Amino acid sequence: MVDQRDMASIIGEVDFFDGLPADTLELLAGCAKNVRFNAGDYIYREGQAADTFYIIRHGSVAVQLHVPGRRPLVIESLTTNEVLGWSWIVAPYRWSFDAQCVTLVRALAFDATCLRGKMETDCAVGYEMLRRFVTVMSQRLRGTRIRLADMYAPTVNAAD
Amino acid sequence: MNVHPGTAKPVEDPMLPLTYEVVGIKKELPDTVTLDLRAPNGMPFEFEPGQFNMLYAFGVGEIPISISGDTSDPMQLVHTIRVVGKVSQAFAKLKEGDSIGVRGPYGVGWPVNNIKGSDVVIVGGGLGLAPLRPAIYSVLANRGQFGNVVILYGARTPNDLLFEEQLHEWRGRFDLHLDVIVDRAEAGWPGRVGVVTQLIDHAVFDPEETAALVCGPEIMMRYAVQALADRGVDTKNVYVSMERNMHCALGFCGHCQFGGTFVCRDGPVFAYDTISELFTTREA
């Protein structure tokens, strides 16, 4: 069993929270718990309430788009030290995709309702969290845009 | 001319193709084949990693193709070719015992000897792994002279992974780190999905002591160089292999002019710093 002080130090070791003051880490710890999923488990499904976000501590998660008549399409995979899920921070707080474990996954799970409340009442915490999430969202949007170019598609050399 | 310490050397009669026999064919992917070629008189073919040859399909045409074989095995000339046009299509239809014309090797290759002592990050995308393979062979053959060796490879889908058996083999070694990522996959793919720059973000190397060799589509290389720079790698230690419309391979015809350089003669491998402005120049 991990007490809240231990949880704060675990959270403090996560890159995503790098540089947060101790009192903010304590506050985050109050909303956090350790979770574990087996390979194949769905952490969340499209349309469900986004009431949690995760920092993956071990393992790999496939973010999937369900396509009728086809196997689910993996649009992104996330692994150790990466953030899983941002729909909890954007109304109407519903997951847009499925998240399925590729391997056994150990993660930190943060209660989004608890955290949203703290972000509302403490602007400094709200700003820090948004700043960090916007960075992640921006990186993933950029990655998605680059992939839209289908850059590995064959191109004809003029001599060929 | 701003080129890194060159590996280019003159060929005896640069305009004369020699006839090589196809001694092996491997279908790598539905649209990609690897040809093993042998000189008719059994003479060795010496080249530097990253150099290319002009391959001539008799009666059809001639195209530049990077050498994808091992410099330590000069008796076997190896080329990996993706079928996109009529000449490459002709190569894909060859059978063992058929002949093609070969002239080369041309160009400046990867500066493998000049980066000894460094960590080496090799970033390949799609078919770009083929020109990198000789450099990988060379680094691994002299493994003790390099620090961390990291190979990062991006492809379109899991079905488009080039040299898949070799990727598994390299991944099984204890003295390098290899990671693969694909643009898209169906559920069940156990590897990563995303862009190759994400692998750079997490790879283990000392940025201040790192040389990077990057080859793939130009978009990929642009973002890969940026990601390497973001990690702290000095872009003067980043080398990229450019692809342009090479015809004569000698810098005469001008088809492959790239600013003040000719890709066939001054490249295809360039130190990124020497072409960084051209790299981001919009052509239209």
XYZ file of C-alpha atoms in Angstrom:
444
model
C 0.000 0.000 0.000
C 1.351 3.393 -0.950
C 0.626 6.285 1.386
C 0.057 9.789 0.071
C 3.594 10.992 0.879
C 5.094 8.052 -1.050
C 2.715 8.784 -3.901
C 3.945 12.386 -4.005
C 7.528 11.199 -4.382
C 6.519 8.721 -7.101
C 4.724 11.511 -8.944
C 7.748 13.760 -8.479
C 9.853 11.281 -10.437
C 7.586 11.434 -13.469
C 9.013 13.595 -16.295
C 5.610 15.077 -17.004
C 5.486 16.623 -13.537
C 9.116 17.719 -13.545
C 9.606 21.006 -11.704
C 6.283 21.103 -9.873
C 6.546 22.416 -6.303
C 6.160 19.969 -3.425
C 2.753 21.281 -2.391
C 1.396 20.708 -5.909
C 2.811 17.177 -5.927
C 1.063 16.557 -2.594
C -2.129 17.894 -4.066
C -1.816 15.646 -7.118
C -1.034 12.699 -4.888
C -4.394 13.228 -3.238
C -6.070 12.446 -6.570
C -3.756 9.585 -7.609
C -3.570 5.841 -7.226
C -1.589 2.980 -8.727
C -3.444 0.783 -11.191
C -2.595 -2.312 -13.206
C -4.106 -3.769 -16.352
C -3.437 -6.985 -18.206
C -2.547 -7.215 -21.872
C -5.758 -6.957 -23.888
C -7.664 -5.020 -21.217
C -9.391 -1.835 -22.273
C -8.482 1.058 -20.011
C -11.295 3.097 -21.499
C -13.655 2.990 -24.446
C -14.846 5.643 -26.843
C -17.874 7.520 -25.503
C -17.319 6.659 -21.849
C -16.939 9.435 -19.303
C -13.357 10.672 -19.177
C -13.019 10.691 -15.429
C -9.374 9.597 -15.163
C -6.056 10.241 -16.824
C -3.000 8.050 -16.665
C 0.766 8.212 -16.592
C 2.100 4.903 -17.878
C 4.801 3.564 -15.582
C 5.309 0.304 -17.416
C 3.995 -1.242 -20.598
C 2.386 -0.126 -23.810
C -1.109 1.069 -24.662
C -2.677 1.300 -28.121
C -5.055 4.196 -28.679
C -7.525 2.815 -31.177
C -10.223 4.007 -33.497
C -13.081 1.588 -33.925
C -13.871 1.208 -37.628
C -17.052 -0.736 -38.492
C -16.291 -3.816 -40.554
C -12.549 -3.654 -39.921
C -10.141 -4.430 -37.182
C -9.594 -1.456 -34.879
C -7.056 1.006 -36.224
C -4.205 1.909 -33.886
C -3.700 5.648 -34.202
C -1.047 6.025 -31.548
C 0.843 3.875 -29.106
C 2.001 5.133 -25.758
C 4.586 3.711 -23.459
C 6.520 4.231 -20.232
C 6.501 7.765 -18.857
C 3.886 8.970 -21.331
C 0.514 10.523 -20.623
C -2.606 8.619 -21.611
C -5.778 10.642 -22.061
C -6.623 14.306 -22.202
C -10.388 14.202 -22.775
C -10.796 14.625 -19.007
C -9.592 18.216 -19.395
C -11.826 19.204 -22.315
C -15.638 19.361 -22.002
C -17.775 17.278 -22.440
C -15.212 14.959 -20.776
C -15.788 11.863 -22.906
C -13.168 9.584 -24.402
C -12.839 9.956 -28.165
C -11.025 6.656 -28.720
C -10.445 3.265 -27.131
C -7.300 2.583 -25.123
C -6.262 -1.075 -25.092
C -3.254 -2.533 -23.285
C -0.734 -4.152 -25.633
C 1.210 -5.528 -22.677
C 0.745 -5.633 -18.962
C 0.437 -2.000 -17.942
C 1.186 -0.362 -14.634
C 0.128 3.242 -14.393
C -0.643 6.145 -12.137
C -4.339 6.971 -12.408
C -5.540 10.452 -11.514
C -9.137 11.137 -10.547
C -10.160 13.799 -13.064
C -13.108 15.156 -11.095
C -10.873 15.634 -8.080
C -8.167 17.250 -10.195
C -10.507 19.505 -12.162
C -11.845 20.793 -8.835
C -8.348 21.586 -7.609
C -7.445 23.266 -10.902
C -10.576 25.446 -10.645
C -9.807 26.594 -7.129
C -6.034 26.970 -7.492
C -5.184 28.918 -10.643
C -1.458 28.195 -10.349
C -2.126 24.445 -10.361
C -4.647 24.874 -13.178
C -2.140 26.820 -15.275
C 0.695 24.332 -14.680
C -1.467 21.360 -15.597
C -2.868 23.017 -18.701
C 0.597 24.151 -19.786
C 1.891 20.600 -19.566
C -1.097 19.050 -21.259
C -1.050 21.597 -24.076
C 2.567 20.622 -24.755
C 1.626 16.948 -24.997
C -1.406 17.748 -27.147
C 0.717 19.916 -29.438
C 3.365 17.194 -29.867
C 0.737 14.599 -30.701
C -1.109 16.916 -33.074
C 2.167 17.605 -34.854
C 2.883 13.895 -35.089
C -0.567 13.250 -36.489
C -0.167 16.053 -39.036
C 3.190 14.716 -40.175
C 1.668 11.293 -40.657
C -1.083 12.857 -42.798
C 1.634 13.536 -45.380
C 1.930 9.760 -45.889
C 5.640 10.432 -46.224
C 6.671 6.839 -46.881
C 4.448 6.534 -49.937
C 6.418 5.608 -53.080
C 7.615 8.532 -55.180
C 8.750 8.238 -58.774
C 12.258 9.296 -59.695
C 12.040 11.249 -62.935
C 14.540 8.882 -64.558
C 12.472 5.814 -63.669
C 32.681 23.096 -51.979
C 31.253 22.335 -48.570
C 31.280 18.605 -48.288
C 32.342 16.495 -45.366
C 35.637 14.613 -45.661
C 34.871 12.637 -48.714
C 34.580 8.990 -49.402
C 34.151 9.598 -53.108
C 36.783 8.169 -55.376
C 37.028 8.188 -59.133
C 35.799 5.216 -61.094
C 37.918 4.047 -63.997
C 35.541 4.777 -66.857
C 32.600 6.522 -65.267
C 30.339 6.497 -68.313
C 30.802 2.846 -69.166
C 28.323 0.375 -67.673
C 29.714 -3.068 -66.959
C 27.519 -6.095 -67.336
C 26.626 -7.761 -64.039
C 24.806 -11.037 -63.586
C 21.862 -11.378 -61.238
C 22.827 -14.185 -58.864
C 20.134 -13.722 -56.265
C 16.718 -12.094 -55.939
C 14.837 -11.505 -52.730
C 11.352 -10.086 -52.622
C 11.537 -7.833 -49.579
C 8.059 -6.336 -49.899
C 5.320 -6.618 -52.527
C 6.884 -3.651 -54.378
C 10.533 -3.998 -53.333
C 13.244 -6.432 -54.394
C 16.864 -6.917 -53.470
C 19.206 -7.991 -56.273
C 22.515 -9.712 -55.624
C 24.824 -9.014 -58.530
C 28.158 -10.452 -59.590
C 30.683 -9.079 -62.027
C 31.151 -11.484 -64.961
C 34.871 -11.848 -64.395
C 34.393 -12.197 -60.652
C 36.174 -8.938 -59.870
C 35.400 -7.354 -56.506
C 33.253 -4.258 -56.271
C 34.600 -1.866 -53.684
C 32.461 0.962 -52.398
C 31.836 3.111 -49.365
C 28.612 2.978 -47.321
C 26.078 5.418 -48.747
C 27.376 5.447 -52.311
C 25.162 4.606 -55.265
C 25.357 3.033 -58.708
C 23.609 3.778 -61.965
C 21.746 0.590 -62.849
C 20.817 0.027 -66.465
C 17.917 -2.163 -67.516
C 18.908 -2.906 -71.101
C 16.556 -1.311 -73.572
C 14.517 0.396 -70.867
C 16.628 2.943 -69.010
C 19.031 3.762 -66.238
C 18.312 4.862 -62.657
C 20.412 5.691 -59.600
C 20.131 3.139 -56.799
C 21.978 3.149 -53.481
C 24.081 0.146 -52.609
C 22.488 -1.794 -49.746
C 25.127 -4.475 -49.247
C 28.139 -4.961 -47.043
C 31.422 -3.213 -47.849
C 33.284 -6.138 -46.318
C 31.850 -8.477 -48.954
C 33.053 -6.915 -52.226
C 32.254 -10.033 -54.246
C 28.555 -9.413 -53.830
C 27.012 -6.177 -55.086
C 23.607 -5.680 -53.476
C 20.872 -3.242 -54.449
C 17.395 -2.863 -52.996
C 14.902 -1.422 -55.455
C 11.342 -0.239 -55.021
C 9.135 -0.575 -58.087
C 7.786 2.834 -58.995
C 8.455 3.380 -62.711
C 9.245 1.481 -65.874
C 12.965 0.966 -65.179
C 12.492 -0.298 -61.631
C 9.651 -2.457 -62.922
C 12.088 -4.040 -65.369
C 14.490 -4.807 -62.511
C 11.689 -6.424 -60.526
C 11.019 -8.806 -63.440
C 14.602 -10.057 -63.632
C 15.423 -13.686 -63.032
C 18.616 -15.270 -61.786
C 21.096 -15.428 -64.632
C 19.804 -12.246 -66.291
C 22.156 -9.315 -66.786
C 22.017 -5.603 -66.075
C 24.418 -2.726 -66.651
C 26.175 -1.189 -63.665
C 28.305 1.908 -63.498
C 29.663 3.317 -60.289
C 30.142 3.628 -57.421
C 29.395 7.312 -57.255
C 29.057 10.018 -54.700
C 30.016 10.787 -51.150
C 28.829 8.292 -48.572
C 28.346 8.102 -44.818
C 31.441 9.286 -42.900
C 31.587 6.131 -40.809
C 35.345 6.341 -40.269
C 35.163 9.964 -39.179
C 32.588 9.403 -36.456
C 34.437 6.705 -34.560
C 34.429 7.468 -30.851
C 30.908 8.905 -30.993
C 27.537 7.551 -30.057
C 25.794 6.795 -33.338
C 22.108 7.380 -33.942
C 20.871 5.949 -37.229
C 17.424 7.147 -38.256
C 15.802 5.504 -41.256
C 12.403 5.901 -42.819
C 10.765 3.599 -45.346
C 13.151 2.551 -48.088
C 15.737 4.880 -46.522
C 16.951 1.928 -44.497
C 18.550 0.488 -47.644
C 21.257 3.172 -48.082
C 21.846 3.058 -44.329
C 22.389 -0.688 -44.189
C 26.022 -0.590 -45.383
C 26.734 1.995 -42.678
C 25.064 -0.212 -40.076
C 27.162 -3.182 -41.224
C 30.271 -1.063 -41.010
C 29.496 0.302 -37.531
C 28.658 -3.172 -36.230
C 31.796 -4.662 -37.769
C 33.779 -2.113 -35.764
C 31.424 -2.037 -32.808
C 34.148 -1.451 -30.232
C 35.077 1.865 -31.822
C 31.687 3.478 -31.222
C 29.740 4.400 -28.111
C 26.009 3.751 -27.900
C 24.552 2.599 -31.196
C 20.895 3.388 -31.727
C 18.889 2.400 -34.803
C 15.467 4.008 -35.174
C 13.266 2.985 -38.053
C 9.918 4.321 -39.218
C 7.667 2.757 -41.823
C 4.189 3.171 -43.195
C 2.643 0.015 -41.706
C 3.937 -3.217 -40.113
C 3.702 -4.802 -43.573
C 6.136 -2.251 -44.973
C 9.109 -3.004 -42.730
C 12.175 -3.433 -44.892
C 14.773 -6.096 -43.984
C 12.446 -7.388 -41.271
C 14.523 -10.474 -40.493
C 17.579 -8.315 -40.079
C 15.704 -5.882 -37.840
C 14.901 -8.812 -35.562
C 18.507 -9.967 -35.683
C 19.876 -6.526 -34.819
C 17.277 -6.104 -32.118
C 18.471 -9.347 -30.566
C 21.972 -7.998 -30.078
C 22.970 -6.752 -26.658
C 25.224 -3.997 -27.959
C 22.738 -1.770 -29.726
C 19.273 -0.376 -29.263
C 16.806 -0.724 -32.109
C 13.298 0.629 -32.146
C 10.644 0.596 -34.835
C 7.560 2.746 -35.271
C 4.875 2.740 -37.937
C 2.484 5.429 -39.133
C -0.530 3.226 -38.722
C -1.402 -0.315 -37.744
C -4.296 -2.552 -36.973
C -4.976 -3.796 -33.458
C -2.616 -6.627 -32.623
C 0.571 -4.897 -33.755
C 2.774 -5.088 -30.657
C 5.106 -2.265 -31.688
C 4.815 1.487 -31.669
C 2.532 3.676 -33.758
C 3.478 7.292 -34.356
C 6.269 9.231 -36.044
C 9.931 8.359 -35.956
C 10.747 11.592 -34.123
C 9.010 10.136 -31.057
C 11.667 7.449 -30.943
C 14.401 10.091 -30.969
C 12.816 11.726 -27.929
C 13.264 8.561 -25.864
C 16.467 7.047 -27.266
C 19.505 6.717 -25.022
C 22.577 8.591 -26.291
C 24.813 11.443 -25.219
C 23.756 14.358 -27.452
C 27.099 16.130 -27.130
C 28.961 13.018 -28.290
C 26.562 11.890 -30.978
C 26.773 11.645 -34.738
C 23.514 10.916 -36.530
C 22.966 9.347 -39.939
C 19.512 10.061 -41.326
C 17.907 8.725 -44.486
C 14.314 8.694 -45.630
C 11.744 10.961 -47.206
C 12.777 14.592 -46.926
C 9.845 15.444 -44.664
C 10.927 12.739 -42.276
C 14.541 13.878 -42.362
C 13.546 17.491 -41.698
C 11.615 16.585 -38.570
C 14.204 14.020 -37.502
C 16.976 16.615 -37.668
C 14.801 18.979 -35.662
C 14.155 16.298 -33.026
C 17.870 15.501 -32.837
C 18.664 19.192 -32.422
C 15.975 19.456 -29.738
C 17.750 16.659 -27.886
C 20.961 18.702 -28.070
C 22.747 17.040 -30.989
C 24.904 19.558 -32.863
C 23.558 19.608 -36.425
C 27.090 19.703 -37.787
C 27.256 16.086 -36.624
C 24.070 15.130 -38.446
C 24.370 13.602 -41.928
C 21.503 13.229 -44.355
C 21.234 11.374 -47.650
C 19.476 13.369 -50.330
C 17.609 12.059 -53.326
C 17.378 14.030 -56.533
C 16.936 13.356 -60.225
C 20.389 11.943 -60.970
C 21.209 11.111 -64.598
C 24.913 11.285 -65.407
C 26.088 10.717 -61.797
C 29.155 12.851 -62.506
C 27.943 16.403 -61.997
C 27.884 17.109 -65.749
C 24.227 17.132 -66.682
C 22.918 19.281 -63.842
C 19.681 17.363 -63.338
C 20.398 16.826 -59.667
C 21.570 20.337 -58.895
C 20.724 21.240 -55.320
C 21.618 24.881 -54.775
C 25.344 25.127 -55.441
C 25.865 21.405 -55.172
C 25.191 18.359 -57.289
C 23.664 15.535 -55.302
C 25.339 12.893 -57.477
C 28.839 14.286 -57.048
C 28.830 16.213 -53.748
C 26.309 13.896 -52.076
C 24.121 11.981 -51.786
C 25.278 12.185 -48.156
C 25.728 15.720 -46.867
C 26.575 17.128 -43.491
C 23.269 18.748 -42.595
C 24.890 22.079 -41.758
C 26.227 22.418 -45.299
C 22.768 22.237 -46.860
C 20.481 23.318 -44.039
C 19.260 26.405 -45.901
C 18.484 24.398 -49.024
C 16.797 21.778 -46.942
C 14.030 24.151 -45.992
C 13.847 26.064 -49.286
C 10.421 25.863 -50.859
C 10.576 24.770 -54.472
C 7.108 25.956 -55.433
